[in-house]
Short mmCIF file of C-alpha atoms and ligand atoms in Angstrom, two decimals:
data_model
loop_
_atom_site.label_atom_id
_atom_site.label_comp_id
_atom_site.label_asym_id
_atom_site.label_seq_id
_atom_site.Cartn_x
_atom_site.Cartn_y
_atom_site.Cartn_z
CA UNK A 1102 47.13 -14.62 -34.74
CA UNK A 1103 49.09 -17.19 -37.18
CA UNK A 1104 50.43 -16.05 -40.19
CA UNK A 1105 51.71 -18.73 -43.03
CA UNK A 1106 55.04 -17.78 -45.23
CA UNK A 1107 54.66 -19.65 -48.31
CA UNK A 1108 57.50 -18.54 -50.69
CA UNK A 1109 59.68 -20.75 -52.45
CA UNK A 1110 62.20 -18.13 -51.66
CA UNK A 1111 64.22 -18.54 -48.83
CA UNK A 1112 64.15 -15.55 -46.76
CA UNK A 1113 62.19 -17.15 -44.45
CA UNK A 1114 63.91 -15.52 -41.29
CA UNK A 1115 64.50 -12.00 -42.53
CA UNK A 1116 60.65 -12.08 -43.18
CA UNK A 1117 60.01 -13.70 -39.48
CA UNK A 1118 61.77 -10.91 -38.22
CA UNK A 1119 60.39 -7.77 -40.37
CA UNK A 1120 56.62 -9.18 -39.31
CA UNK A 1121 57.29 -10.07 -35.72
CA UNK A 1122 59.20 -6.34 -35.90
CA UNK A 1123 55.93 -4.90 -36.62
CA UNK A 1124 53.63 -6.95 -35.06
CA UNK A 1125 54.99 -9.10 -32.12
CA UNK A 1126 51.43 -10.63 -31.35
CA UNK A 1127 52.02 -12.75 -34.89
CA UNK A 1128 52.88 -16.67 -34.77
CA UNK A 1129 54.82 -17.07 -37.49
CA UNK A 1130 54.89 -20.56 -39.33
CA UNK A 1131 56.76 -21.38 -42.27
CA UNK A 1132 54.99 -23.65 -45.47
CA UNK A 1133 55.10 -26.79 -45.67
CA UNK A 1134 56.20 -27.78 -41.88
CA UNK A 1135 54.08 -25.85 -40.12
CA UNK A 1136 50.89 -25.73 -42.24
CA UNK A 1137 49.04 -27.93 -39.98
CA UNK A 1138 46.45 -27.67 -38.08
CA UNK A 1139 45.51 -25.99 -41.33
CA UNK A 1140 42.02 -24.35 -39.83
CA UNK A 1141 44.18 -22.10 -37.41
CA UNK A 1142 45.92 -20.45 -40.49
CA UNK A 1143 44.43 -16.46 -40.26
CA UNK A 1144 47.08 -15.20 -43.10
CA UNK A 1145 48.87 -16.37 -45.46
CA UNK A 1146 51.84 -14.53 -47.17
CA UNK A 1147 52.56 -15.94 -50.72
CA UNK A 1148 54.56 -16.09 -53.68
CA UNK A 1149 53.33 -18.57 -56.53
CA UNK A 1150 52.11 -21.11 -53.97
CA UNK A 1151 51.37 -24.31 -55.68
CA UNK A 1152 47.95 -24.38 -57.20
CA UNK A 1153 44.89 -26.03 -54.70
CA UNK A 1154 46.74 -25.47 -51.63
CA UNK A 1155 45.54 -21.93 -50.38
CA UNK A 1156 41.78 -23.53 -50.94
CA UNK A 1157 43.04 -25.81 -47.89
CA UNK A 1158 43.08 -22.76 -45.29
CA UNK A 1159 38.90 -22.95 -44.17
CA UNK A 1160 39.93 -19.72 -42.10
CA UNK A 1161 41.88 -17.68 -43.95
CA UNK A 1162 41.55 -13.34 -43.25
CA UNK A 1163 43.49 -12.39 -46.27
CA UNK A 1164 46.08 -13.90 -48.76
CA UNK A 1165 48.63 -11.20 -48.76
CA UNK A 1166 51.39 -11.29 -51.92
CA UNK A 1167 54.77 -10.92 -51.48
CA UNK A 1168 55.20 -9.19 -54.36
CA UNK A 1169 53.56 -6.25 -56.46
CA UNK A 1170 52.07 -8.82 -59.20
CA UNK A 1171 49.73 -11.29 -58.43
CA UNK A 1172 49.70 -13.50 -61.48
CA UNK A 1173 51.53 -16.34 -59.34
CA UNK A 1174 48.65 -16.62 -57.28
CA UNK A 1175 45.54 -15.94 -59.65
CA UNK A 1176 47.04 -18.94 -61.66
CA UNK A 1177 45.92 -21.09 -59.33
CA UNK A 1178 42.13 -22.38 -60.58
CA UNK A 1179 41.36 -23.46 -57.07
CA UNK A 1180 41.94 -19.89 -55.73
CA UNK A 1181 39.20 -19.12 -52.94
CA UNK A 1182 36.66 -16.51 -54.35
CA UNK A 1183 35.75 -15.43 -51.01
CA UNK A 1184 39.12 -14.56 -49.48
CA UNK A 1185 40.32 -11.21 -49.98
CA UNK A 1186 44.14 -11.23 -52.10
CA UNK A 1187 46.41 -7.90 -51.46
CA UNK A 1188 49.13 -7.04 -53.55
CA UNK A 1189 51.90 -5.21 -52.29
CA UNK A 1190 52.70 -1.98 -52.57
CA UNK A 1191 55.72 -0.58 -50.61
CA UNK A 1192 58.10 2.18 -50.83
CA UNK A 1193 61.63 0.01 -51.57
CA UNK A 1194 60.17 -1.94 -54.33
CA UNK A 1195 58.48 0.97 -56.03
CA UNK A 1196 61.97 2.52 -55.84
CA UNK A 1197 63.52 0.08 -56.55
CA UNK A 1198 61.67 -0.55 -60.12
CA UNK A 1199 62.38 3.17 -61.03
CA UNK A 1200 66.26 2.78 -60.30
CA UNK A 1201 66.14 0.03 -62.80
CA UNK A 1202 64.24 1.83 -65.50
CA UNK A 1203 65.88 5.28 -65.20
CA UNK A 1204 69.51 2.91 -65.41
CA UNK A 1205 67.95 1.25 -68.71
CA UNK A 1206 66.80 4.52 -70.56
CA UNK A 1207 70.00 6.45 -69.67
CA UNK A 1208 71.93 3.13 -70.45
CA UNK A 1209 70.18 3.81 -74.15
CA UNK A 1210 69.66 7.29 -74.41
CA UNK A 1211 73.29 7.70 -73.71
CA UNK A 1212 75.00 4.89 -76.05
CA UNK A 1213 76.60 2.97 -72.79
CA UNK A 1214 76.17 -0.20 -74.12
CA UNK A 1215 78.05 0.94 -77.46
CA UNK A 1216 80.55 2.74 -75.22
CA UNK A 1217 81.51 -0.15 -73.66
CA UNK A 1218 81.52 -2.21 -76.99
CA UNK A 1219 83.96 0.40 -78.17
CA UNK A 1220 86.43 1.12 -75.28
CA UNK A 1221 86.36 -2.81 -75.25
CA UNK A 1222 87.85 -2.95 -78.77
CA UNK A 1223 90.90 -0.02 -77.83
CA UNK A 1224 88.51 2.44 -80.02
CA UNK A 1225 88.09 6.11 -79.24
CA UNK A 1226 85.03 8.13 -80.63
CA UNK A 1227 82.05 9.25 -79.75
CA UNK A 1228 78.06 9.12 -80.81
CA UNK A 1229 75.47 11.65 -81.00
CA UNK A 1230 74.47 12.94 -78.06
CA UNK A 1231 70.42 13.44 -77.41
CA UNK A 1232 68.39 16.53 -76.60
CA UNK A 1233 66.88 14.68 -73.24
CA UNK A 1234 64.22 17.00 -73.86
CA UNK A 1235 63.37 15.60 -76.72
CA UNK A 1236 64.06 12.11 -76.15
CA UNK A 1237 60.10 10.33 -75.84
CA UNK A 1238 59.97 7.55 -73.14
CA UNK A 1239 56.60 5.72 -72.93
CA UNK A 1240 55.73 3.87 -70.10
CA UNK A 1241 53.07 0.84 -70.57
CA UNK A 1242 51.11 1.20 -67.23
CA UNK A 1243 50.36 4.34 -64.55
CA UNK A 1244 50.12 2.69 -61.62
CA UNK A 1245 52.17 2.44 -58.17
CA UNK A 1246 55.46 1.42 -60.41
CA UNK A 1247 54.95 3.05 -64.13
CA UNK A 1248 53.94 5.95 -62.42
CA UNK A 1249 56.72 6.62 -60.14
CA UNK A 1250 58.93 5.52 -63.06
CA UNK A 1251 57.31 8.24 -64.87
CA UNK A 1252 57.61 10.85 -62.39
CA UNK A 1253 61.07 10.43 -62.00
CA UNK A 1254 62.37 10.48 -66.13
CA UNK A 1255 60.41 13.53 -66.43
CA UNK A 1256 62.25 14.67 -63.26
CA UNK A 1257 65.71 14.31 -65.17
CA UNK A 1258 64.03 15.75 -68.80
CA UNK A 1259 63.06 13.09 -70.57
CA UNK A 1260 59.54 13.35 -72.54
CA UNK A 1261 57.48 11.38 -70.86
CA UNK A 1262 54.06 9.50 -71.95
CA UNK A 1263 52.09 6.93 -70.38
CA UNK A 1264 49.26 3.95 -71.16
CA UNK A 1265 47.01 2.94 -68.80
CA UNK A 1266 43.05 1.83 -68.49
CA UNK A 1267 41.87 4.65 -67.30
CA UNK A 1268 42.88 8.41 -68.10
CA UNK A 1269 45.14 10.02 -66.12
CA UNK A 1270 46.36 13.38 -64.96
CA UNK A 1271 50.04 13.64 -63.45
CA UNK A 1272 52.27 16.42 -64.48
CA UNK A 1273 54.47 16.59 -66.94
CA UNK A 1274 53.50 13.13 -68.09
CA UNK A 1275 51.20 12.53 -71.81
CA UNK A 1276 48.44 10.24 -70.83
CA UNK A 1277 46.91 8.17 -73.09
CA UNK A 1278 44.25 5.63 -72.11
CA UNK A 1279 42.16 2.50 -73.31
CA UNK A 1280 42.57 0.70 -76.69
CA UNK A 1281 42.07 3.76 -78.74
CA UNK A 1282 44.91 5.83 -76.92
CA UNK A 1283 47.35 2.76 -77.07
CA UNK A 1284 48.60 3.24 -80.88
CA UNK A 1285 49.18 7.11 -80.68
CA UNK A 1286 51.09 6.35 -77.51
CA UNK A 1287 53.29 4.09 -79.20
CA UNK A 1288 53.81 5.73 -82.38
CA UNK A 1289 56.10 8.33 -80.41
CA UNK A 1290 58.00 5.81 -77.82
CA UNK A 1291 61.42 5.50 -78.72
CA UNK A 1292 62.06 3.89 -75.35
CA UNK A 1293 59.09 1.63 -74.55
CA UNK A 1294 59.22 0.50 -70.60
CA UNK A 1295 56.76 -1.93 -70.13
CA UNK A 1296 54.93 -1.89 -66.29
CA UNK A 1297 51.58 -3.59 -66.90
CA UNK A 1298 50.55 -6.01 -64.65
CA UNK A 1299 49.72 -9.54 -66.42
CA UNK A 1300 46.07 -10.20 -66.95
CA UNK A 1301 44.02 -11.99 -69.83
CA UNK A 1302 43.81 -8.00 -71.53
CA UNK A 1303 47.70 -7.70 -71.16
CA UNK A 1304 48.67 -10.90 -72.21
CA UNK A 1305 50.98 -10.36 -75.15
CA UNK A 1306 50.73 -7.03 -75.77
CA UNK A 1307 54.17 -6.57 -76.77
CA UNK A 1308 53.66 -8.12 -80.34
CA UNK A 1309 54.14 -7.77 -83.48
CA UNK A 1310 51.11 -5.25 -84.15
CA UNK A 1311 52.38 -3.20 -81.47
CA UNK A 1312 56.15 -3.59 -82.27
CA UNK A 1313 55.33 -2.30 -85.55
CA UNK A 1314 53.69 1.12 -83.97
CA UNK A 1315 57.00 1.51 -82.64
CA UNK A 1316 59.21 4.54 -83.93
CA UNK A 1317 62.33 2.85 -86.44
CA UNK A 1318 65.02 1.95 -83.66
CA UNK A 1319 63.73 1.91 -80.68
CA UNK A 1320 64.07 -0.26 -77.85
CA UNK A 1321 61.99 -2.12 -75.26
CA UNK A 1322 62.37 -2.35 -71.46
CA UNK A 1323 60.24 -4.89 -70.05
CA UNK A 1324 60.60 -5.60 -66.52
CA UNK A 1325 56.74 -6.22 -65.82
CA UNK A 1326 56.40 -10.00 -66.75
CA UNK A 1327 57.38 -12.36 -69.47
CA UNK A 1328 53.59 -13.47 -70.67
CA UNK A 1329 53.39 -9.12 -72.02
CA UNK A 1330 55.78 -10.40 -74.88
CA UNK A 1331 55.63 -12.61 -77.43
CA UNK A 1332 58.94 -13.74 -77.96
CA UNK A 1333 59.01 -14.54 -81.69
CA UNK A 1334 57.84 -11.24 -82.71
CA UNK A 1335 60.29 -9.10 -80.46
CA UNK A 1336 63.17 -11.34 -81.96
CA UNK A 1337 61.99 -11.15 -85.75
CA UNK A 1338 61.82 -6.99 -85.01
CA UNK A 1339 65.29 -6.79 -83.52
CA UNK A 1340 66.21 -9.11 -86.60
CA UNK A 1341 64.56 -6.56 -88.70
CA UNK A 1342 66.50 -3.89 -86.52
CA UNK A 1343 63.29 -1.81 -86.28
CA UNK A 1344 63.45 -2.67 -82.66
CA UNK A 1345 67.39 -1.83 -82.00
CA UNK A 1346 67.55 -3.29 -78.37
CA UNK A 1347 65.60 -4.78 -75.29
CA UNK A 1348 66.02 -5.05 -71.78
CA UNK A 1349 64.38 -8.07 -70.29
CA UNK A 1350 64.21 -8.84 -66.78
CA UNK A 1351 61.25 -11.60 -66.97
CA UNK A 1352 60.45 -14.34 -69.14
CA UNK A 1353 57.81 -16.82 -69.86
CA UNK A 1354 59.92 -19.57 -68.30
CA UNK A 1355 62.14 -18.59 -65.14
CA UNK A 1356 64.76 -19.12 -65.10
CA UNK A 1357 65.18 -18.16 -68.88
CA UNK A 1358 66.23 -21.77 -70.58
CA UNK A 1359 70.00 -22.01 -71.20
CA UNK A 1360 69.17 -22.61 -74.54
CA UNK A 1361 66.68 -19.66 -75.39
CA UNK A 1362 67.83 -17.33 -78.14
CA UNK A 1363 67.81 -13.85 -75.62
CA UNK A 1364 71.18 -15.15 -73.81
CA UNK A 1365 73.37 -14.55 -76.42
CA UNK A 1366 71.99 -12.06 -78.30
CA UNK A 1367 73.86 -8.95 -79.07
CA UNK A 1368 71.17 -6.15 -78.70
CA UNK A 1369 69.03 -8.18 -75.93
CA UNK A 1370 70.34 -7.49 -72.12
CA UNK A 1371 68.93 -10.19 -69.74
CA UNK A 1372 68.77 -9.57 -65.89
CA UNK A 1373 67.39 -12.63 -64.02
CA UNK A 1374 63.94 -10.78 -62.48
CA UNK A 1375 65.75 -8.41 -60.14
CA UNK A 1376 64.03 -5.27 -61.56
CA UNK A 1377 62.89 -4.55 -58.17
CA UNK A 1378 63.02 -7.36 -55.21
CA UNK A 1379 60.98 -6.87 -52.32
CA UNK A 1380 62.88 -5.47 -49.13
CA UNK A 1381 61.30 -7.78 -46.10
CA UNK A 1382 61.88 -4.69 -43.54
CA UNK A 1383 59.98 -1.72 -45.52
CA UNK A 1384 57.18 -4.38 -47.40
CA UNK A 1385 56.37 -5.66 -43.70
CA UNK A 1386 55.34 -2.18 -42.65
CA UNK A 1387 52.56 -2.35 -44.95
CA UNK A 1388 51.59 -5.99 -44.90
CA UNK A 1389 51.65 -5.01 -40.97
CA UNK A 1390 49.08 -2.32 -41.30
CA UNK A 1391 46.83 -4.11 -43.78
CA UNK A 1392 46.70 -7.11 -40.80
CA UNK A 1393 45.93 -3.96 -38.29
CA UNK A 1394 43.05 -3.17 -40.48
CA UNK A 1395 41.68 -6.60 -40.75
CA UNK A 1396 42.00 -7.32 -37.31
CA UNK A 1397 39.97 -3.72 -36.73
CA UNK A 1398 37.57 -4.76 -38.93
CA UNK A 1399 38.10 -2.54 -41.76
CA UNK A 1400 39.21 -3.15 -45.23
CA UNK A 1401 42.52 -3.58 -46.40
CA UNK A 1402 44.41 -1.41 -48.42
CA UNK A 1403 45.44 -2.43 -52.43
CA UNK A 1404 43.07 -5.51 -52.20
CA UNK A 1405 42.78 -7.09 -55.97
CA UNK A 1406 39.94 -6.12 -57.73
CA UNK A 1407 39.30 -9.99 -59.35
CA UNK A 1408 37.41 -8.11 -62.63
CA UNK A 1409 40.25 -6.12 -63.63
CA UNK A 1410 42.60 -8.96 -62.85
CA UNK A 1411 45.21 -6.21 -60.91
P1 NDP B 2184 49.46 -1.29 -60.53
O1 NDP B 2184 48.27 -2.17 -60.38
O2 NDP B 2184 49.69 -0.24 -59.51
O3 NDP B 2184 49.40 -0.53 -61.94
C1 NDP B 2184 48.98 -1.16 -63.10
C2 NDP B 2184 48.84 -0.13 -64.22
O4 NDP B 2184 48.54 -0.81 -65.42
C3 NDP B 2184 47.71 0.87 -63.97
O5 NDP B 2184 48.07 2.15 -64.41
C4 NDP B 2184 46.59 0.32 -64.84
O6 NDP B 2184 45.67 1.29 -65.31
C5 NDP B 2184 47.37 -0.23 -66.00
N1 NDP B 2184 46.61 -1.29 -66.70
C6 NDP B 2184 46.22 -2.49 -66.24
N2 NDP B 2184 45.51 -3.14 -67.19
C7 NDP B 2184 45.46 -2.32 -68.26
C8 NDP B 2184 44.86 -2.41 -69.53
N3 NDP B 2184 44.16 -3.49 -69.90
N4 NDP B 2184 44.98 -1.38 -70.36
C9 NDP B 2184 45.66 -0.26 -70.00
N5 NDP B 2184 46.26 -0.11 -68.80
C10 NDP B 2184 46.15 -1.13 -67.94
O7 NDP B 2184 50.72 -2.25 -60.67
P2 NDP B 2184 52.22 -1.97 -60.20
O8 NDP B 2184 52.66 -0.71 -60.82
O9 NDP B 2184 52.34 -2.09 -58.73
O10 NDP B 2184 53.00 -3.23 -60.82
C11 NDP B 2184 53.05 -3.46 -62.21
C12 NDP B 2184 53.69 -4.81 -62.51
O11 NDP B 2184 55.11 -4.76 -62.36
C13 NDP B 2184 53.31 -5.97 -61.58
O12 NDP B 2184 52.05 -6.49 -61.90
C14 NDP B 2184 54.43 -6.97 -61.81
O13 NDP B 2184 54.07 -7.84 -62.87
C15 NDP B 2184 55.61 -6.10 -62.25
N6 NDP B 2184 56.70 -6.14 -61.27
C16 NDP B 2184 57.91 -6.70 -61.64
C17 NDP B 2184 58.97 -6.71 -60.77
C18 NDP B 2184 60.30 -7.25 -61.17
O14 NDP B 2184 61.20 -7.33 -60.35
N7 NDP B 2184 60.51 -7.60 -62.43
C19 NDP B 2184 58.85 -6.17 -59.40
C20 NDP B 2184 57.55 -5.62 -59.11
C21 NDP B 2184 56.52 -5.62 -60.02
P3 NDP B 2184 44.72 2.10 -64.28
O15 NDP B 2184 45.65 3.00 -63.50
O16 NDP B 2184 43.82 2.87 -65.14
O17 NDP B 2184 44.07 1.07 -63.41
C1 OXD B 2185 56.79 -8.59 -58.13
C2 OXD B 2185 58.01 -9.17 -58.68
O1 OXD B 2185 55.72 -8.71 -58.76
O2 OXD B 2185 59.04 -9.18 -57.97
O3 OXD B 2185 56.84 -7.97 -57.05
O4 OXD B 2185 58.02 -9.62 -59.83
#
């Protein structure tokens, strides 16, 4: 079977690898050079391929996504409607996302970023320190990454809530669900971690509306994608200081122009969309057993459902 890496990043080997690893039987070809003959192309693994070309692949089995958002490859208006897209879902990345967050909150909830200001400057002090118990974390999103995410801050004591579509039911975790639950949810989110995936619903729902819902002084983690934010209205609240910090990790242009205002500053932390990257020997495991499926004749597993958009 032929299988198509088309990712502008270049890993191509350790991916080549991972899959042949897992599945030896695979003929692994790398985009552009070895596109052709096109109609021999069964998968194709991708990562924002340019628009129109995946329509180009008259066989194709699956498109399978290198990462856990798919918004790089739904852009595309030529996508085929008939081809089944999976996202990925895999143990490292997952993990990896909830390192990030839990560094974030504590990073916050425990005044590091002043610390550091401080010691900087010779000073010697300290600041408040939280009842963790008390401290209210919201996470925008339940799914494979909010939810571990969640999991995990209620694991160290933190007072967790989450937002999602439909309601949920996870220990120790406040669900709140749909467009009614989403203002009560962030009335009592000091820290607001943002894991929504991007869809036409999602689009900039970090605004001012929802800023505003916001408890005085708290702060936003977003490391889901830069379309959830409008960028004006997170920068007039941290003017305001009713927002008092944010942690961005993606933008609406990547990478984030030299000359955008979040660089320099002082309560915004950039990280260049490293949140979580995918690992290409634990994420071929499961793009390996989703091929093993198709190839049995079953469905795969985490296929997109094109209504919802995730
Ligand atoms: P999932 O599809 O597993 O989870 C999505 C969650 O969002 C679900 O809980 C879903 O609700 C909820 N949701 C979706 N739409 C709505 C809506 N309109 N209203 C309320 N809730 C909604 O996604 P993942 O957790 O795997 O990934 C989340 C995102 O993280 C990715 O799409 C990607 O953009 C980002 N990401 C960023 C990375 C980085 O390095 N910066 C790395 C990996 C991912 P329900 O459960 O009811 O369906
Ligand atoms: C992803 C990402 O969606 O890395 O997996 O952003």
């Amino acid at each position: 079977m032929n299988l198509l890496f088309m990712s502008g990043v270049d890993n191509a080997d350790s991916w080549r690898d991972a899959l042949c690893n897992e599945l030896p039987e695979v003929d692994f070809r790398i985009w552009p050079d070895d596109a052709e003959p096109r109609e021999e192309i069964d998968y194709v693994l991708a990562w924002r391929p340019q628009p129109g070309e995946l329509r180009k692949f008259p066989n194709l089995k699956a498109i399978l996504s290198l990462g856990a958002g798919i918004d790089g490859i739904f852009c595309d208006p030529d996508l085929p409607e008939d081809v089944p897209v999976v996202r990925l879902v895999d143990r490292c990345l997952t993990e990896g996302m909830s390192e990030y967050v839990i560094y974030w909150t504590l990073h916050y909830h425990r005044h590091f970023g002043a610390y550091t200001a401080m010691v900087a400057d010779g000073e010697w002090d300290n600041l408040p320190q939280h009842d963790t118990n008390l401290r209210r974390v919201g996470i925008l999103g339940l799914g494979e990454l909010g939810g571990d995410a969640a999991r995990k801050l209620a694991t160290l004591g933190f007072d967790v809530a989450g937002w999602s579509r439909s309601e949920k039911d996870i220990p120790w975790i406040i669900g709140f669900s749909g467009a009614e639950g989403l203002t009560p949810f962030l009335n009592r989110s000091e820290i607001l971690v943002n894991l929504l995936p991007l869809t036409p619903e999602t689009e900039g729902i970090i605004n001012k509306d929802t800023l505003a819902a916001l408890p005085e002084g708290a702060v936003v983690i977003n490391p889901a994608r830069g379309g959830h934010v409008v960028d004006e209205d997170l920068l007039a609240a941290l003017e305001s200081g009713h927002v008092a910090a944010a942690t961005l990790d993606v933008f609406h242009e990547e990478p984030l122009p030299k000359d955008h205002p979040y660089w320099k500053h002082p309560n915004v932390a950039v990280t260049p969309h490293i949140a979580s990257l995918t690992v290409p020997h634990s994420a071929a495991e499961f793009i390996a057993e989703n091929i093993r499926l198709i190839e049995a004749g079953k469905p795969p597993l985490n296929v997109v459902d094109r209504e919802k958009g995730y």
